[in-house]
Tab-separated table of C-alpha atoms and ligand atoms in Angstrom:
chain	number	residue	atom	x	y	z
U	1	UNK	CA	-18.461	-15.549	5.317
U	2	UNK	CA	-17.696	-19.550	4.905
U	3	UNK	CA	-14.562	-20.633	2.741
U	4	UNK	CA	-13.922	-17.381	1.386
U	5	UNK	CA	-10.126	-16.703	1.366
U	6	UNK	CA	-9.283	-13.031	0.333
U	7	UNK	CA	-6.381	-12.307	-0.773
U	8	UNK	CA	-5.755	-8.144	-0.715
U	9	UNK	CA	-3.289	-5.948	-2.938
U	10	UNK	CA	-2.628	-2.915	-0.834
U	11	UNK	CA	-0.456	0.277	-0.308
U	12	UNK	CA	-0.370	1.966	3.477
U	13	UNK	CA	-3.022	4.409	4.919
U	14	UNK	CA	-5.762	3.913	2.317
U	15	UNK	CA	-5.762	0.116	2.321
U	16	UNK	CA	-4.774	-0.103	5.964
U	17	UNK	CA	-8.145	1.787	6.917
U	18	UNK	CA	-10.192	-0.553	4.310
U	19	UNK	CA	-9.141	-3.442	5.768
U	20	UNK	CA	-10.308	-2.882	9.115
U	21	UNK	CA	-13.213	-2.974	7.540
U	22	UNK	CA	-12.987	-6.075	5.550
U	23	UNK	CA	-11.320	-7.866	9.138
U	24	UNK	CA	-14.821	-7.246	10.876
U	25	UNK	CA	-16.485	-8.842	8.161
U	26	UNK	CA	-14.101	-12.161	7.052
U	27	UNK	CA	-12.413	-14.200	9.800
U	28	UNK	CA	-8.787	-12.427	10.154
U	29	UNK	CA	-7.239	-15.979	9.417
U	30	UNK	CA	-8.918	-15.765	6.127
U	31	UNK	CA	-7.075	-12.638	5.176
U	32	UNK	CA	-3.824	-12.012	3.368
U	33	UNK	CA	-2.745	-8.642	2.353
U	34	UNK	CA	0.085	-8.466	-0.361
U	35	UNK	CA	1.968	-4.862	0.486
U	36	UNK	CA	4.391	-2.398	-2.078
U	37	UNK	CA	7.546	-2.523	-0.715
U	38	UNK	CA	8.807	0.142	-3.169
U	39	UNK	CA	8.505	2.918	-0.271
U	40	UNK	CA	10.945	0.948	1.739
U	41	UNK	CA	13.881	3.294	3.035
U	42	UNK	CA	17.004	2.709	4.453
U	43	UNK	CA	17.548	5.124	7.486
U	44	UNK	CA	20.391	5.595	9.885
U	45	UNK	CA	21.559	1.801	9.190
U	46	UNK	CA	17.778	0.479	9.797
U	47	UNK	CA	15.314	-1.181	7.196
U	48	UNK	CA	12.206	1.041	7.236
U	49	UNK	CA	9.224	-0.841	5.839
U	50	UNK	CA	6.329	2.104	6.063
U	51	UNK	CA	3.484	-0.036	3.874
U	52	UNK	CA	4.187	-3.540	5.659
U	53	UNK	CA	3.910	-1.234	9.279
U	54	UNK	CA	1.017	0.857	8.664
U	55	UNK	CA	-1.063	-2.373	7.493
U	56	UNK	CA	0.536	-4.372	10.627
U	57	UNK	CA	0.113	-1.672	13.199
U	58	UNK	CA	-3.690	-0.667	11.831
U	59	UNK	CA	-4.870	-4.071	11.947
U	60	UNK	CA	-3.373	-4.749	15.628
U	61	UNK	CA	-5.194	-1.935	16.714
U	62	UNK	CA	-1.562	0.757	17.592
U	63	UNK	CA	-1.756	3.192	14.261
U	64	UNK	CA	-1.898	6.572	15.029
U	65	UNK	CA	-5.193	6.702	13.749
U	66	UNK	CA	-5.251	10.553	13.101
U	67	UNK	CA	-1.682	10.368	11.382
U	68	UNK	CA	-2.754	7.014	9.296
U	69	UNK	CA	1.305	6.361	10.132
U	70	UNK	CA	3.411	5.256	13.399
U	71	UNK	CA	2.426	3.827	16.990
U	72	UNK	CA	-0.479	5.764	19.021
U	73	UNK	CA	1.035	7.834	21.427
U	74	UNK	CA	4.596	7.222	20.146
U	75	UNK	CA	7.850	9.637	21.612
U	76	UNK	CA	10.279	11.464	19.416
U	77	UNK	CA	13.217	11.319	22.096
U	78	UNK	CA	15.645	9.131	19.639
U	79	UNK	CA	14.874	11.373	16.786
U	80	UNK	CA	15.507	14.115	18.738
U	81	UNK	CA	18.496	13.145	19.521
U	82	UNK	CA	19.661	12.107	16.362
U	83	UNK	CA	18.721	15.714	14.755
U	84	UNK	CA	20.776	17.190	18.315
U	85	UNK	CA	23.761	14.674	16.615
U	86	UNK	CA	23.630	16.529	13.456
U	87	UNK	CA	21.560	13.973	11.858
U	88	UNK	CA	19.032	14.266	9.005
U	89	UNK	CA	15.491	13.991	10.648
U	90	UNK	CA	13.273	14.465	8.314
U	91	UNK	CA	11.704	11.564	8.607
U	92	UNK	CA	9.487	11.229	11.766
U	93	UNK	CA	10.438	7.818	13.184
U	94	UNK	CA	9.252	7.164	17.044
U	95	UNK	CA	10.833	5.752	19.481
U	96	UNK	CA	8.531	2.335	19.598
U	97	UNK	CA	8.350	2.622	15.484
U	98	UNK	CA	12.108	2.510	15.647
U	99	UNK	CA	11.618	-0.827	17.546
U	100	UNK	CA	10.370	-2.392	14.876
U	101	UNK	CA	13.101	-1.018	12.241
U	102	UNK	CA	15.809	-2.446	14.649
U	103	UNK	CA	14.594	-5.665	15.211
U	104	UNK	CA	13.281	-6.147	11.067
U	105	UNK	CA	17.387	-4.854	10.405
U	106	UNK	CA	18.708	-7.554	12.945
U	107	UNK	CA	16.508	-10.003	11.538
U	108	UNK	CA	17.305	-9.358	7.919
U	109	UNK	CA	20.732	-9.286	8.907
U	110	UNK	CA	20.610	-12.842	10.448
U	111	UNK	CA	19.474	-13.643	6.814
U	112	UNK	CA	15.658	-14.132	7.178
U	113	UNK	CA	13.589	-13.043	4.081
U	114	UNK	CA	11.300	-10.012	4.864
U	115	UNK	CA	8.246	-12.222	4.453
U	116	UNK	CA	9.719	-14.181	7.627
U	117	UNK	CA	10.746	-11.107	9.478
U	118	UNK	CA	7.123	-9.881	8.786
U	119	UNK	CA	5.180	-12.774	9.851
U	120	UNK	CA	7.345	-12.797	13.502
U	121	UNK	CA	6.248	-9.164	13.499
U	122	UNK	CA	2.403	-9.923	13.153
U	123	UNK	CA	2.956	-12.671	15.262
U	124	UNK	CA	4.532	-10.712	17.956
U	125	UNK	CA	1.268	-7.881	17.868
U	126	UNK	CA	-0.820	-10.850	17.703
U	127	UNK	CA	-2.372	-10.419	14.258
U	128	UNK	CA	-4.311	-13.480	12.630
U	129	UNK	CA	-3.793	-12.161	9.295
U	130	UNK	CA	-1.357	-12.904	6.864
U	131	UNK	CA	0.834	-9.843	5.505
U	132	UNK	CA	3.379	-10.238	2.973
U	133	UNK	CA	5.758	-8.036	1.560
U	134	UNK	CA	5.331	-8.282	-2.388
U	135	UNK	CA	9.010	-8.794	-3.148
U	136	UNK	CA	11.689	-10.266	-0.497
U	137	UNK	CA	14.171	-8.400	-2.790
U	138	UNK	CA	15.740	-5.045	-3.089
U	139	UNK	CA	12.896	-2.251	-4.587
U	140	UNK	CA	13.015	1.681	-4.878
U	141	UNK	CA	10.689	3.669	-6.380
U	142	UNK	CA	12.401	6.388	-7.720
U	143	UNK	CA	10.826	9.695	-8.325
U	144	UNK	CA	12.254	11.539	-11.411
U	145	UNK	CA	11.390	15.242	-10.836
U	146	UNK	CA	12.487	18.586	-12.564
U	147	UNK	CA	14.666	19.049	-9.552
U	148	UNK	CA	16.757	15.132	-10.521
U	149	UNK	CA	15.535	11.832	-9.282
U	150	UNK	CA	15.083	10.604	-5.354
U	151	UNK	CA	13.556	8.197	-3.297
U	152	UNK	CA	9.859	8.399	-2.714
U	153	UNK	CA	9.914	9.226	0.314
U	154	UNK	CA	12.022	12.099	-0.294
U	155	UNK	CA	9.908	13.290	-2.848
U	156	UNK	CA	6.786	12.856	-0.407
U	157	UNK	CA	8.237	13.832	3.444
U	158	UNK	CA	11.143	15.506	2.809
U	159	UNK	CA	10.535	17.896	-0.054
U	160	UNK	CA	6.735	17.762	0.616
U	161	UNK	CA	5.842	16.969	-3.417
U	162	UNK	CA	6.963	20.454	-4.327
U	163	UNK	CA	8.996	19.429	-6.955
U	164	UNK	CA	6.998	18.458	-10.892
U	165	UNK	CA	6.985	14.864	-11.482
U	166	UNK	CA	8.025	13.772	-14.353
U	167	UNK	CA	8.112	10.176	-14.038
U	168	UNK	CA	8.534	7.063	-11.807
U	169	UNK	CA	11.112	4.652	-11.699
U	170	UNK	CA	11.132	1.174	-10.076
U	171	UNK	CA	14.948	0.117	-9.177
U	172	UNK	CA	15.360	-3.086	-8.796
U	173	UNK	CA	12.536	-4.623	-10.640
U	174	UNK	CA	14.386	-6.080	-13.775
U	175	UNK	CA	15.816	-8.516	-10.868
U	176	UNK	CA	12.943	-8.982	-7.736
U	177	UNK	CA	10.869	-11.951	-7.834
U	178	UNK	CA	7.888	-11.728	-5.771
U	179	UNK	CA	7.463	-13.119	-2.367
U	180	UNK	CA	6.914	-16.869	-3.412
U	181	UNK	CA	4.079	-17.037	-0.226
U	182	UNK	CA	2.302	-13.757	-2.135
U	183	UNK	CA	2.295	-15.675	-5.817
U	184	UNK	CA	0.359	-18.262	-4.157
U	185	UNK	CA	-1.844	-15.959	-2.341
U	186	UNK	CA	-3.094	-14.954	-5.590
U	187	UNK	CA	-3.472	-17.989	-7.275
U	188	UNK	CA	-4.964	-19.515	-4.412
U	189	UNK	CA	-7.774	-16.398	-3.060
U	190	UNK	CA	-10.954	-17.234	-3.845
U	191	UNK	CA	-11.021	-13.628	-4.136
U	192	UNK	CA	-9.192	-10.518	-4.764
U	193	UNK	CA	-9.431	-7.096	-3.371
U	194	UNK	CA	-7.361	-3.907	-4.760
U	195	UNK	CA	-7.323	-1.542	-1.764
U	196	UNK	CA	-7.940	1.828	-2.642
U	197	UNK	CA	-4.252	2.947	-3.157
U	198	UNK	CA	-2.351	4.540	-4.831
U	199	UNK	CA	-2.404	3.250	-8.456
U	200	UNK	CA	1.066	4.337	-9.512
U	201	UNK	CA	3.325	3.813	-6.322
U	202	UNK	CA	1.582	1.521	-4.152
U	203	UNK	CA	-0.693	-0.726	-6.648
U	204	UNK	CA	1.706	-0.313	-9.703
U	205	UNK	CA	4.495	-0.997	-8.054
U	206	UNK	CA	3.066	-4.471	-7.171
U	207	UNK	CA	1.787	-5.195	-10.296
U	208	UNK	CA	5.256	-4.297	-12.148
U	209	UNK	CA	7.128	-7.351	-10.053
U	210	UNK	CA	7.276	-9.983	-12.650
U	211	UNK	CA	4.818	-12.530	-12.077
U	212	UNK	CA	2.226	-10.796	-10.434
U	213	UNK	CA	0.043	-9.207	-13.203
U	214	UNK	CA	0.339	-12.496	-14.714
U	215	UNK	CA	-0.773	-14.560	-11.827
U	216	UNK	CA	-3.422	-11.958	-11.410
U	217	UNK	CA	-4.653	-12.860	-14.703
U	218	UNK	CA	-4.049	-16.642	-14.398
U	219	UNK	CA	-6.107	-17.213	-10.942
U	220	UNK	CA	-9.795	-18.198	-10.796
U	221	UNK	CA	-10.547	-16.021	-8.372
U	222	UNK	CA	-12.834	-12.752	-9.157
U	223	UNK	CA	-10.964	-9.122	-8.930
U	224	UNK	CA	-12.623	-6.535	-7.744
U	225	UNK	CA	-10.841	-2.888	-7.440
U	226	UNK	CA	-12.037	-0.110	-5.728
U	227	UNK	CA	-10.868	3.371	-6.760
U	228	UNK	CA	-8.924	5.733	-4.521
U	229	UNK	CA	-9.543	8.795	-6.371
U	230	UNK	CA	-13.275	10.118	-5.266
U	231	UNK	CA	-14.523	13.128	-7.192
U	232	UNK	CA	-11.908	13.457	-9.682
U	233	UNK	CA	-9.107	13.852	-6.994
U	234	UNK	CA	-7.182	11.827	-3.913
U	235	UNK	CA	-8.147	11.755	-0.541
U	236	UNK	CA	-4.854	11.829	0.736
U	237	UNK	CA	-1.234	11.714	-0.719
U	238	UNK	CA	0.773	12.022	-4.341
U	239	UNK	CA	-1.491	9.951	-6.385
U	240	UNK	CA	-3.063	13.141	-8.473
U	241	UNK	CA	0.506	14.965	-8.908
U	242	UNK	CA	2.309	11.045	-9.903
U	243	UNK	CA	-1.149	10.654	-12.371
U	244	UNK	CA	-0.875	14.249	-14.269
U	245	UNK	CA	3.198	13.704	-14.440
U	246	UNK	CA	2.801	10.698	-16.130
U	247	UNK	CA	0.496	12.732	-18.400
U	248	UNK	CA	-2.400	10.571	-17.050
U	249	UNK	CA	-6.017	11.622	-16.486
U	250	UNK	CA	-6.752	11.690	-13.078
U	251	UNK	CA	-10.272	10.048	-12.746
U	252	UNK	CA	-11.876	6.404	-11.642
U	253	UNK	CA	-11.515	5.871	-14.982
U	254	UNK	CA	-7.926	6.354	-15.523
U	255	UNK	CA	-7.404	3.522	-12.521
U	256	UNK	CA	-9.730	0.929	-13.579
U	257	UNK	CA	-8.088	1.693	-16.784
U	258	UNK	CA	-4.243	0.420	-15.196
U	259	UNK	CA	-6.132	-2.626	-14.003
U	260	UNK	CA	-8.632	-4.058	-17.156
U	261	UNK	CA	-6.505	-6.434	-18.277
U	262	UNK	CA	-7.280	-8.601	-15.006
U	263	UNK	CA	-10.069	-6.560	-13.410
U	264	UNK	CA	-13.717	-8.648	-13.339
U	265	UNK	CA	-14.904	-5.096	-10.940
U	266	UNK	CA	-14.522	-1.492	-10.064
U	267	UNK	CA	-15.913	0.280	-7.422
U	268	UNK	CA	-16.386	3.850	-8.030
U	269	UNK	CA	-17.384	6.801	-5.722
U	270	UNK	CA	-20.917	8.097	-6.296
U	271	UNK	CA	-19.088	11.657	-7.257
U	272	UNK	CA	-17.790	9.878	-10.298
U	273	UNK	CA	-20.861	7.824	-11.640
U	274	UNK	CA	-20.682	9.772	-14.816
U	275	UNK	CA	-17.607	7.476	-15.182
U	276	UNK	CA	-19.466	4.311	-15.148
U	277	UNK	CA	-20.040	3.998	-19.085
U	278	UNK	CA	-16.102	4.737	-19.827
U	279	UNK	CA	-15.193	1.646	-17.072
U	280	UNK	CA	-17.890	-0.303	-18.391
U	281	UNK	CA	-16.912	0.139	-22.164
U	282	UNK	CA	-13.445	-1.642	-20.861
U	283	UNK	CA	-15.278	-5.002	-20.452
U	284	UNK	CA	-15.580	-4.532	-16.418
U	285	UNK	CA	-18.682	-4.329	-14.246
U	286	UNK	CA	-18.582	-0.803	-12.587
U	287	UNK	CA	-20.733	-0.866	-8.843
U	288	UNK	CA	-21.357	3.068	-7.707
U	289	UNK	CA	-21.327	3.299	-4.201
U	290	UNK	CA	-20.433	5.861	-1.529
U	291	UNK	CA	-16.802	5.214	-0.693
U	292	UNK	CA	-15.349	8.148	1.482
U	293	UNK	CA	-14.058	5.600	4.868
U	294	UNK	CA	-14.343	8.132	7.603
U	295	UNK	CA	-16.131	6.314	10.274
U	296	UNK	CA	-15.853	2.395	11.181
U	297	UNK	CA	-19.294	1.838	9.532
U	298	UNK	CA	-17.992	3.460	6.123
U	299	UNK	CA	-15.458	1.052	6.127
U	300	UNK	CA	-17.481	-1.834	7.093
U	301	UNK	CA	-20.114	-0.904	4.513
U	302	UNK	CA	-17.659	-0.834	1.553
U	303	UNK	CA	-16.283	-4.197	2.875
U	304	UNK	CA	-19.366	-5.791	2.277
U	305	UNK	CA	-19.656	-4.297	-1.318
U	306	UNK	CA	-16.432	-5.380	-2.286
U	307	UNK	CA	-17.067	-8.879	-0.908
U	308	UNK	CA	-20.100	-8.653	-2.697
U	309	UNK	CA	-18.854	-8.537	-6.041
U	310	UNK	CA	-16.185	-11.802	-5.207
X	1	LIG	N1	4.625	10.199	6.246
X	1	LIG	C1	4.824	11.521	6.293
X	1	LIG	O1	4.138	12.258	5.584
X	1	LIG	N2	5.772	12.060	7.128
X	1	LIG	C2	6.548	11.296	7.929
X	1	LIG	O2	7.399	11.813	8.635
X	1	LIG	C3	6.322	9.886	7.918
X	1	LIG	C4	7.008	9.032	8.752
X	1	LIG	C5	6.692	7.659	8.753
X	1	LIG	C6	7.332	6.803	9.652
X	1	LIG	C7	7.037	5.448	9.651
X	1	LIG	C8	6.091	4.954	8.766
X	1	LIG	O3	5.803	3.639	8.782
X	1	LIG	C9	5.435	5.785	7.879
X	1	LIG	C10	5.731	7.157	7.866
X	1	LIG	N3	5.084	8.017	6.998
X	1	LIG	C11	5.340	9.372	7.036
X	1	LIG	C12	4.107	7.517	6.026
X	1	LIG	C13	4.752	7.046	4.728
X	1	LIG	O4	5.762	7.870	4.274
X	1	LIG	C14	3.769	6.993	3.556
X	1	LIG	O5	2.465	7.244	3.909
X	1	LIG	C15	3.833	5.717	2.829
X	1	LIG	O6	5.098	5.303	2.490
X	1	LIG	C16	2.947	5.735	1.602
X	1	LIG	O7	2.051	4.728	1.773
């Protein structure tokens, strides 16, 4: 497609698998995906950045696909040797992931903005695209569960969502600015694609750094959104347990709901077409379409819708 500069909101595995859809169907260069960085976790002394590297490894082609998460074919030794050291290891870093965390720490340290650090990343694994964190400042999402408030990852890997939500919290976002490169992104797309994330963690957590919903409002560009939750539940990952915590209803609905106040369309799965009068009643044009991504061609297919509606 001529002239058409997409600009994509996205969260990790979900979006990551979309957009190697959308990068067989727009020129790469043409691309720029705007990532949460509220999962971002400090571990043993290294900046972890799991959105920014599951959208960077996917689209160079290392993911391990079947995990969504981490290099293909990726050791364990330094984590194993860490846990030998008596040290936490819940978290399953490899030993060419951890690569990336040390040389993204030295980086920051040597006081480059994470938007630089990320763009000699994609460089470095040859990617065309552009990727850029949403804030270069500090960001947490906090979980606040029955069992006290933690990190989101904690609440994800380490305690495996056991625990009842009972709300989210977003440190740091009275003071982050967003990425000045992803502020233009979005007033300057001639299009906009939400990835099917997660709407409370990975998509809400962009839209809550000041500035964003705003410019999302302000650009010219069309919105289109298409929903993660397929048949009244998630695919994959916290979504529906964040959703009823927050007291939310967990439907297409509910999503496109989060999003009317700049959305122009929603994609919803086919299971949820009874939906389409309730998104349509919000002032946005709802497209029904299969939207499970389990083969390349899925992926593709629901590329071309969403670029359709830009
Ligand atoms: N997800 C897990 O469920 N378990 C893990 O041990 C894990 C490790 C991990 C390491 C690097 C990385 O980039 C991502 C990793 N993820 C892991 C995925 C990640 O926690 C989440 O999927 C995202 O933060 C949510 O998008």
């Amino acid at each position: 497609m001529a002239d058409l500069k997409v600009t994509c909101l996205a969260g990790g595995v979900g979006a990551a698998r979309f957009l190697q859809g959308l990068v067989r169907v727009v020129s790469r260069e043409d691309v720029t995906v705007v990532v949460n960085t509220g999962d971002d976790i400090e571990l043993y002394g290294l900046h972890v950045s799991p959105d920014l590297d599951i959208v960077s490894y996917t689209l160079a082609g290392i993911v391990d696909e079947e995990k969504g998460w981490g290099v293909k074919d990726d050791t364990f030794s330094c984590l194993g040797m860490l846990k030998n050291l008596g040290c936490e290891s819940w978290f399953n870093l490899g030993d060419k992931d951890l690569a990336t965390h040390i040389y993204r720490t030295h980086l920051l340290e040597e006081g480059f903005s994470l938007s630089e650090v990320t763009a000699k990343i994609c460089r470095s694994l040859g990617l065309e695209e552009t990727i850029l964190p949403m804030t270069n400042d500090r960001f947490e999402t906090r979980i606040l569960t029955d069992k006290g408030e933690m990190h989101f990852q904690e609440y994800m890997v380490k305690r495996g969502m056991r625990d009842r939500v009972l709300g989210v919290r977003f440190e740091g976002v009275e003071q982050a600015k967003p990425a000045p490169e992803a502020l233009n992104a979005i007033l300057e797309a001639s299009g906009i694609i939400v990835c099917p994330s997660n709407p409370i963690v990975s998509i809400g957590t962009i839209l809550s750094v000041r500035g964003i919903r705003e410019a999302l409002k302000k650009t010219r560009a069309k919105i289109v959104a298409i929903s993660p939750i397929i048949a009244g539940t998630v695919v994959k990952g916290p979504a529906e347990k964040l959703m009823k915590g927050l007291g939310m209803e967990v439907s297409a609905f509910s999503v496109a709901d989060l999003y009317k106040d700049f959305l122009d369309v929603f994609i919803l799965d086919t299971a949820d077409k009874k939906q389409k009068p309730r998104v349509e009643a919000l002032g946005i044009k709802a497209i029904v379409v299969d939207t499970l991504m389990k083969t390349m061609e899925d992926k593709i297919r629901l590329a071309k819708v969403a670029l359709s509606c830009l």
